[in-house]
Amino acid sequence: MKVAFSKSFQKAFRKLSGKMQESVANVIRHVKHTEHVDDIPNCKRLIGFESVYRIRIGSYRAFFILRIKKDTAFFEYLISRGEAYSKKTIEQLRKKDK
């Protein structure tokens, strides 16, 4: 599976500690080598969304949009668990789910 990143995801990744960066990088490597989204550990499709998924990485949540036609996982947000399910984040994900 191909992987792409938003600027906000990249910025959040750079701000993480070394150990957490390593954990996120391992998850991304796993996603790259995966054929199907069901094979990704700690990954669930968000209820009420067509193509938005979240991956649990410790106290962080990585949200990505799966574009099936291009077989690409576009990582949109890397957010702490407390902020992950706020109204603002959910509304932004709804806009990008189309």
Tab-separated table of N, CA, C and O in Angstrom:
chain	number	residue	atom	x	y	z
A	1	MET	N	0.849	-1.171	0.000
A	1	MET	CA	0.000	0.000	0.000
A	1	MET	C	0.900	1.242	0.000
A	1	MET	O	1.917	1.279	0.681
A	2	LYS	N	0.525	2.223	-0.786
A	2	LYS	CA	1.272	3.481	-0.815
A	2	LYS	C	0.873	4.332	0.375
A	2	LYS	O	-0.229	4.214	0.904
A	3	VAL	N	1.781	5.216	0.786
A	3	VAL	CA	1.540	6.071	1.943
A	3	VAL	C	1.888	7.510	1.580
A	3	VAL	O	2.900	7.763	0.930
A	4	ALA	N	1.026	8.442	2.007
A	4	ALA	CA	1.274	9.877	1.821
A	4	ALA	C	0.933	10.585	3.124
A	4	ALA	O	0.194	10.047	3.947
A	5	PHE	N	1.474	11.785	3.297
A	5	PHE	CA	1.303	12.510	4.556
A	5	PHE	C	0.907	13.956	4.313
A	5	PHE	O	1.398	14.588	3.386
A	6	SER	N	0.045	14.472	5.188
A	6	SER	CA	-0.285	15.893	5.149
A	6	SER	C	0.813	16.672	5.869
A	6	SER	O	1.615	16.106	6.617
A	7	LYS	N	0.830	17.968	5.664
A	7	LYS	CA	1.806	18.813	6.350
A	7	LYS	C	1.589	18.803	7.855
A	7	LYS	O	2.539	18.797	8.628
A	8	SER	N	0.323	18.784	8.287
A	8	SER	CA	0.045	18.778	9.725
A	8	SER	C	0.511	17.470	10.366
A	8	SER	O	1.003	17.473	11.498
A	9	PHE	N	0.394	16.356	9.655
A	9	PHE	CA	0.883	15.081	10.177
A	9	PHE	C	2.400	15.127	10.327
A	9	PHE	O	2.947	14.718	11.354
A	10	GLN	N	3.082	15.634	9.313
A	10	GLN	CA	4.541	15.712	9.356
A	10	GLN	C	5.018	16.619	10.484
A	10	GLN	O	5.986	16.310	11.186
A	11	LYS	N	4.335	17.726	10.680
A	11	LYS	CA	4.696	18.668	11.737
A	11	LYS	C	4.511	18.024	13.113
A	11	LYS	O	5.384	18.136	13.975
A	12	ALA	N	3.387	17.330	13.313
A	12	ALA	CA	3.129	16.663	14.585
A	12	ALA	C	4.153	15.555	14.824
A	12	ALA	O	4.601	15.354	15.960
A	13	PHE	N	4.548	14.864	13.774
A	13	PHE	CA	5.537	13.793	13.890
A	13	PHE	C	6.879	14.343	14.356
A	13	PHE	O	7.538	13.753	15.217
A	14	ARG	N	7.297	15.474	13.796
A	14	ARG	CA	8.582	16.070	14.172
A	14	ARG	C	8.610	16.522	15.625
A	14	ARG	O	9.672	16.567	16.245
A	15	LYS	N	7.452	16.844	16.193
A	15	LYS	CA	7.387	17.321	17.577
A	15	LYS	C	7.421	16.191	18.608
A	15	LYS	O	7.582	16.447	19.792
A	16	LEU	N	7.264	14.954	18.168
A	16	LEU	CA	7.224	13.828	19.094
A	16	LEU	C	8.603	13.526	19.662
A	16	LEU	O	9.622	13.866	19.063
A	17	SER	N	8.619	12.823	20.808
A	17	SER	CA	9.882	12.365	21.376
A	17	SER	C	10.453	11.260	20.493
A	17	SER	O	9.740	10.676	19.666
A	18	GLY	N	11.706	10.945	20.681
A	18	GLY	CA	12.364	9.938	19.855
A	18	GLY	C	11.704	8.577	19.916
A	18	GLY	O	11.539	7.900	18.897
A	19	LYS	N	11.320	8.157	21.107
A	19	LYS	CA	10.699	6.844	21.265
A	19	LYS	C	9.337	6.784	20.572
A	19	LYS	O	8.998	5.795	19.920
A	20	MET	N	8.554	7.850	20.693
A	20	MET	CA	7.241	7.884	20.051
A	20	MET	C	7.389	7.991	18.538
A	20	MET	O	6.619	7.390	17.794
A	21	GLN	N	8.387	8.735	18.064
A	21	GLN	CA	8.639	8.809	16.619
A	21	GLN	C	8.946	7.425	16.062
A	21	GLN	O	8.478	7.066	14.988
A	22	GLU	N	9.717	6.659	16.824
A	22	GLU	CA	10.059	5.304	16.391
A	22	GLU	C	8.803	4.428	16.303
A	22	GLU	O	8.645	3.658	15.361
A	23	SER	N	7.905	4.570	17.267
A	23	SER	CA	6.660	3.795	17.257
A	23	SER	C	5.801	4.146	16.044
A	23	SER	O	5.255	3.261	15.384
A	24	VAL	N	5.673	5.436	15.757
A	24	VAL	CA	4.881	5.882	14.604
A	24	VAL	C	5.528	5.404	13.311
A	24	VAL	O	4.847	4.925	12.401
A	25	ALA	N	6.847	5.494	13.232
A	25	ALA	CA	7.558	5.046	12.034
A	25	ALA	C	7.356	3.542	11.812
A	25	ALA	O	7.190	3.099	10.668
A	26	ASN	N	7.343	2.762	12.881
A	26	ASN	CA	7.107	1.320	12.757
A	26	ASN	C	5.709	1.037	12.213
A	26	ASN	O	5.522	0.150	11.380
A	27	VAL	N	4.723	1.788	12.695
A	27	VAL	CA	3.351	1.608	12.210
A	27	VAL	C	3.267	1.967	10.731
A	27	VAL	O	2.637	1.251	9.938
A	28	ILE	N	3.910	3.039	10.335
A	28	ILE	CA	3.884	3.463	8.936
A	28	ILE	C	4.549	2.411	8.045
A	28	ILE	O	4.041	2.079	6.979
A	29	ARG	N	5.676	1.844	8.508
A	29	ARG	CA	6.330	0.773	7.753
A	29	ARG	C	5.397	-0.421	7.585
A	29	ARG	O	5.333	-1.038	6.525
A	30	HIS	N	4.681	-0.740	8.655
A	30	HIS	CA	3.744	-1.859	8.597
A	30	HIS	C	2.632	-1.582	7.585
A	30	HIS	O	2.244	-2.476	6.832
A	31	VAL	N	2.124	-0.358	7.574
A	31	VAL	CA	1.068	0.013	6.621
A	31	VAL	C	1.595	-0.103	5.189
A	31	VAL	O	0.891	-0.589	4.301
A	32	LYS	N	2.826	0.305	4.949
A	32	LYS	CA	3.406	0.226	3.603
A	32	LYS	C	3.473	-1.208	3.101
A	32	LYS	O	3.285	-1.462	1.917
A	33	HIS	N	3.746	-2.148	3.993
A	33	HIS	CA	3.930	-3.545	3.596
A	33	HIS	C	2.653	-4.356	3.685
A	33	HIS	O	2.669	-5.563	3.516
A	34	THR	N	1.535	-3.707	3.939
A	34	THR	CA	0.264	-4.392	4.097
A	34	THR	C	-0.529	-4.335	2.803
A	34	THR	O	-0.560	-3.306	2.134
A	35	GLU	N	-1.173	-5.429	2.491
A	35	GLU	CA	-2.013	-5.487	1.296
A	35	GLU	C	-3.417	-4.940	1.543
A	35	GLU	O	-4.015	-4.341	0.677
A	36	HIS	N	-3.944	-5.169	2.750
A	36	HIS	CA	-5.322	-4.800	3.043
A	36	HIS	C	-5.388	-4.105	4.397
A	36	HIS	O	-4.624	-4.415	5.308
A	37	VAL	N	-6.324	-3.187	4.546
A	37	VAL	CA	-6.446	-2.385	5.765
A	37	VAL	C	-6.781	-3.257	6.991
A	37	VAL	O	-6.419	-2.914	8.111
A	38	ASP	N	-7.426	-4.395	6.782
A	38	ASP	CA	-7.772	-5.275	7.899
A	38	ASP	C	-6.544	-5.921	8.536
A	38	ASP	O	-6.618	-6.438	9.646
A	39	ASP	N	-5.411	-5.905	7.849
A	39	ASP	CA	-4.185	-6.501	8.372
A	39	ASP	C	-3.382	-5.551	9.258
A	39	ASP	O	-2.364	-5.949	9.819
A	40	ILE	N	-3.819	-4.318	9.390
A	40	ILE	CA	-3.109	-3.327	10.201
A	40	ILE	C	-3.561	-3.461	11.649
A	40	ILE	O	-4.750	-3.358	11.939
A	41	PRO	N	-2.634	-3.682	12.586
A	41	PRO	CA	-3.037	-3.811	13.995
A	41	PRO	C	-3.497	-2.474	14.578
A	41	PRO	O	-3.004	-1.413	14.190
A	42	ASN	N	-4.451	-2.545	15.501
A	42	ASN	CA	-5.008	-1.368	16.188
A	42	ASN	C	-5.630	-0.362	15.229
A	42	ASN	O	-5.659	0.836	15.501
A	43	CYS	N	-6.135	-0.837	14.116
A	43	CYS	CA	-6.733	0.026	13.102
A	43	CYS	C	-8.225	-0.246	13.022
A	43	CYS	O	-8.641	-1.399	12.939
A	44	LYS	N	-9.010	0.833	13.060
A	44	LYS	CA	-10.465	0.706	12.946
A	44	LYS	C	-11.000	1.823	12.065
A	44	LYS	O	-10.483	2.937	12.088
A	45	ARG	N	-12.052	1.498	11.309
A	45	ARG	CA	-12.733	2.531	10.537
A	45	ARG	C	-13.630	3.297	11.494
A	45	ARG	O	-14.299	2.721	12.344
A	46	LEU	N	-13.641	4.609	11.382
A	46	LEU	CA	-14.478	5.427	12.250
A	46	LEU	C	-15.942	5.259	11.859
A	46	LEU	O	-16.280	5.243	10.674
A	47	ILE	N	-16.789	5.139	12.849
A	47	ILE	CA	-18.221	4.965	12.627
A	47	ILE	C	-18.778	6.227	11.979
A	47	ILE	O	-18.505	7.343	12.418
A	48	GLY	N	-19.553	6.053	10.928
A	48	GLY	CA	-20.168	7.171	10.230
A	48	GLY	C	-19.318	7.745	9.113
A	48	GLY	O	-19.687	8.731	8.488
A	49	PHE	N	-18.166	7.127	8.848
A	49	PHE	CA	-17.272	7.597	7.800
A	49	PHE	C	-17.113	6.508	6.749
A	49	PHE	O	-17.183	5.321	7.044
A	50	GLU	N	-16.875	6.929	5.514
A	50	GLU	CA	-16.685	5.984	4.414
A	50	GLU	C	-15.261	5.437	4.366
A	50	GLU	O	-15.059	4.248	4.216
A	51	SER	N	-14.284	6.336	4.475
A	51	SER	CA	-12.905	5.911	4.246
A	51	SER	C	-11.907	6.477	5.255
A	51	SER	O	-10.723	6.568	4.962
A	52	VAL	N	-12.369	6.862	6.437
A	52	VAL	CA	-11.478	7.404	7.462
A	52	VAL	C	-11.222	6.321	8.499
A	52	VAL	O	-12.139	5.719	9.034
A	53	TYR	N	-9.938	6.090	8.764
A	53	TYR	CA	-9.516	5.090	9.722
A	53	TYR	C	-8.639	5.730	10.779
A	53	TYR	O	-8.045	6.777	10.540
A	54	ARG	N	-8.553	5.073	11.924
A	54	ARG	CA	-7.633	5.542	12.952
A	54	ARG	C	-6.776	4.387	13.396
A	54	ARG	O	-7.193	3.244	13.422
A	55	ILE	N	-5.529	4.690	13.717
A	55	ILE	CA	-4.607	3.713	14.266
A	55	ILE	C	-4.201	4.210	15.652
A	55	ILE	O	-3.781	5.357	15.808
A	56	ARG	N	-4.321	3.346	16.628
A	56	ARG	CA	-3.935	3.680	17.991
A	56	ARG	C	-2.445	3.413	18.146
A	56	ARG	O	-1.966	2.309	17.915
A	57	ILE	N	-1.711	4.449	18.552
A	57	ILE	CA	-0.265	4.344	18.776
A	57	ILE	C	0.010	4.939	20.149
A	57	ILE	O	0.211	6.141	20.284
A	58	GLY	N	-0.022	4.126	21.175
A	58	GLY	CA	0.159	4.609	22.536
A	58	GLY	C	-0.924	5.604	22.884
A	58	GLY	O	-2.112	5.315	22.770
A	59	SER	N	-0.546	6.792	23.307
A	59	SER	CA	-1.519	7.818	23.673
A	59	SER	C	-1.864	8.732	22.498
A	59	SER	O	-2.495	9.764	22.678
A	60	TYR	N	-1.442	8.347	21.305
A	60	TYR	CA	-1.733	9.136	20.105
A	60	TYR	C	-2.647	8.358	19.174
A	60	TYR	O	-2.739	7.139	19.227
A	61	ARG	N	-3.309	9.103	18.292
A	61	ARG	CA	-4.157	8.509	17.270
A	61	ARG	C	-3.729	9.067	15.925
A	61	ARG	O	-3.603	10.278	15.759
A	62	ALA	N	-3.474	8.177	14.992
A	62	ALA	CA	-3.138	8.573	13.631
A	62	ALA	C	-4.374	8.343	12.775
A	62	ALA	O	-4.875	7.219	12.693
A	63	PHE	N	-4.900	9.389	12.179
A	63	PHE	CA	-6.065	9.281	11.313
A	63	PHE	C	-5.592	9.283	9.869
A	63	PHE	O	-4.794	10.124	9.476
A	64	PHE	N	-6.103	8.335	9.089
A	64	PHE	CA	-5.761	8.342	7.679
A	64	PHE	C	-6.999	8.085	6.837
A	64	PHE	O	-7.982	7.524	7.295
A	65	ILE	N	-6.923	8.558	5.611
A	65	ILE	CA	-8.005	8.405	4.652
A	65	ILE	C	-7.513	7.411	3.606
A	65	ILE	O	-6.466	7.608	2.992
A	66	LEU	N	-8.259	6.331	3.425
A	66	LEU	CA	-7.871	5.301	2.480
A	66	LEU	C	-8.503	5.597	1.129
A	66	LEU	O	-9.725	5.648	1.005
A	67	ARG	N	-7.668	5.817	0.139
A	67	ARG	CA	-8.132	6.056	-1.221
A	67	ARG	C	-7.946	4.763	-1.994
A	67	ARG	O	-6.830	4.428	-2.402
A	68	ILE	N	-9.028	4.044	-2.174
A	68	ILE	CA	-8.957	2.694	-2.727
A	68	ILE	C	-8.520	2.694	-4.191
A	68	ILE	O	-7.762	1.835	-4.616
A	69	LYS	N	-8.966	3.653	-4.967
A	69	LYS	CA	-8.623	3.676	-6.389
A	69	LYS	C	-7.116	3.743	-6.597
A	69	LYS	O	-6.576	3.122	-7.485
A	70	LYS	N	-6.457	4.506	-5.766
A	70	LYS	CA	-5.008	4.656	-5.892
A	70	LYS	C	-4.260	3.738	-4.927
A	70	LYS	O	-3.042	3.725	-4.918
A	71	ASP	N	-4.985	2.998	-4.091
A	71	ASP	CA	-4.394	2.123	-3.085
A	71	ASP	C	-3.410	2.911	-2.204
A	71	ASP	O	-2.287	2.503	-1.977
A	72	THR	N	-3.873	4.071	-1.729
A	72	THR	CA	-3.031	4.974	-0.947
A	72	THR	C	-3.670	5.279	0.401
A	72	THR	O	-4.851	5.597	0.476
A	73	ALA	N	-2.856	5.198	1.441
A	73	ALA	CA	-3.280	5.619	2.773
A	73	ALA	C	-2.711	7.018	2.978
A	73	ALA	O	-1.493	7.196	3.063
A	74	PHE	N	-3.581	8.023	3.029
A	74	PHE	CA	-3.152	9.406	3.206
A	74	PHE	C	-3.296	9.768	4.678
A	74	PHE	O	-4.400	9.941	5.180
A	75	PHE	N	-2.172	9.841	5.393
A	75	PHE	CA	-2.185	10.164	6.814
A	75	PHE	C	-2.441	11.650	6.984
A	75	PHE	O	-1.653	12.488	6.579
A	76	GLU	N	-3.575	11.961	7.581
A	76	GLU	CA	-4.049	13.337	7.696
A	76	GLU	C	-3.637	13.971	9.026
A	76	GLU	O	-3.154	15.088	9.063
A	77	TYR	N	-3.886	13.277	10.131
A	77	TYR	CA	-3.637	13.848	11.460
A	77	TYR	C	-2.915	12.863	12.362
A	77	TYR	O	-3.146	11.656	12.294
A	78	LEU	N	-2.077	13.399	13.232
A	78	LEU	CA	-1.453	12.663	14.328
A	78	LEU	C	-1.735	13.492	15.570
A	78	LEU	O	-1.160	14.559	15.757
A	79	ILE	N	-2.680	13.014	16.377
A	79	ILE	CA	-3.219	13.825	17.468
A	79	ILE	C	-3.205	13.022	18.753
A	79	ILE	O	-3.397	11.804	18.739
A	80	SER	N	-3.027	13.710	19.875
A	80	SER	CA	-3.101	13.025	21.163
A	80	SER	C	-4.519	12.524	21.394
A	80	SER	O	-5.484	13.053	20.833
A	81	ARG	N	-4.641	11.506	22.210
A	81	ARG	CA	-5.932	10.860	22.437
A	81	ARG	C	-6.993	11.844	22.919
A	81	ARG	O	-8.143	11.771	22.523
A	82	GLY	N	-6.617	12.799	23.774
A	82	GLY	CA	-7.572	13.758	24.312
A	82	GLY	C	-8.191	14.664	23.266
A	82	GLY	O	-9.345	15.064	23.366
A	83	GLU	N	-7.428	15.003	22.238
A	83	GLU	CA	-7.912	15.894	21.186
A	83	GLU	C	-8.514	15.147	19.997
A	83	GLU	O	-9.195	15.740	19.166
A	84	ALA	N	-8.263	13.857	19.910
A	84	ALA	CA	-8.579	13.091	18.710
A	84	ALA	C	-10.053	13.088	18.343
A	84	ALA	O	-10.401	13.118	17.173
A	85	TYR	N	-10.924	13.056	19.332
A	85	TYR	CA	-12.343	12.920	19.039
A	85	TYR	C	-13.129	14.194	19.349
A	85	TYR	O	-14.323	14.143	19.565
A	86	SER	N	-12.447	15.324	19.307
A	86	SER	CA	-13.125	16.600	19.528
A	86	SER	C	-14.005	16.923	18.321
A	86	SER	O	-13.824	16.394	17.223
A	87	LYS	N	-14.972	17.810	18.529
A	87	LYS	CA	-15.882	18.188	17.440
A	87	LYS	C	-15.120	18.770	16.258
A	87	LYS	O	-15.437	18.501	15.105
A	88	LYS	N	-14.111	19.574	16.555
A	88	LYS	CA	-13.337	20.227	15.499
A	88	LYS	C	-12.639	19.186	14.620
A	88	LYS	O	-12.711	19.264	13.387
A	89	THR	N	-12.005	18.208	15.229
A	89	THR	CA	-11.302	17.179	14.476
A	89	THR	C	-12.273	16.349	13.648
A	89	THR	O	-12.034	16.077	12.468
A	90	ILE	N	-13.386	15.957	14.240
A	90	ILE	CA	-14.378	15.139	13.540
A	90	ILE	C	-14.959	15.900	12.344
A	90	ILE	O	-15.120	15.335	11.254
A	91	GLU	N	-15.238	17.201	12.519
A	91	GLU	CA	-15.767	18.005	11.414
A	91	GLU	C	-14.760	18.100	10.275
A	91	GLU	O	-15.125	18.022	9.100
A	92	GLN	N	-13.479	18.276	10.608
A	92	GLN	CA	-12.450	18.357	9.576
A	92	GLN	C	-12.330	17.036	8.827
A	92	GLN	O	-12.155	17.017	7.604
A	93	LEU	N	-12.444	15.927	9.556
A	93	LEU	CA	-12.376	14.622	8.904
A	93	LEU	C	-13.587	14.385	8.004
A	93	LEU	O	-13.467	13.788	6.942
A	94	ARG	N	-14.768	14.860	8.427
A	94	ARG	CA	-15.983	14.698	7.605
A	94	ARG	C	-15.826	15.413	6.257
A	94	ARG	O	-16.274	14.919	5.221
A	95	LYS	N	-15.215	16.589	6.280
A	95	LYS	CA	-15.009	17.341	5.031
A	95	LYS	C	-14.102	16.593	4.077
A	95	LYS	O	-14.268	16.673	2.859
A	96	LYS	N	-13.135	15.862	4.611
A	96	LYS	CA	-12.154	15.181	3.770
A	96	LYS	C	-12.555	13.759	3.417
A	96	LYS	O	-11.872	13.098	2.649
A	97	ASP	N	-13.678	13.300	3.954
A	97	ASP	CA	-14.111	11.925	3.748
A	97	ASP	C	-14.763	11.703	2.390
A	97	ASP	O	-14.993	10.594	1.983
A	98	LYS	N	-15.006	12.727	1.652
A	98	LYS	CA	-15.753	12.602	0.390
A	98	LYS	C	-14.942	12.061	-0.738
A	98	LYS	O	-13.854	12.027	-0.884
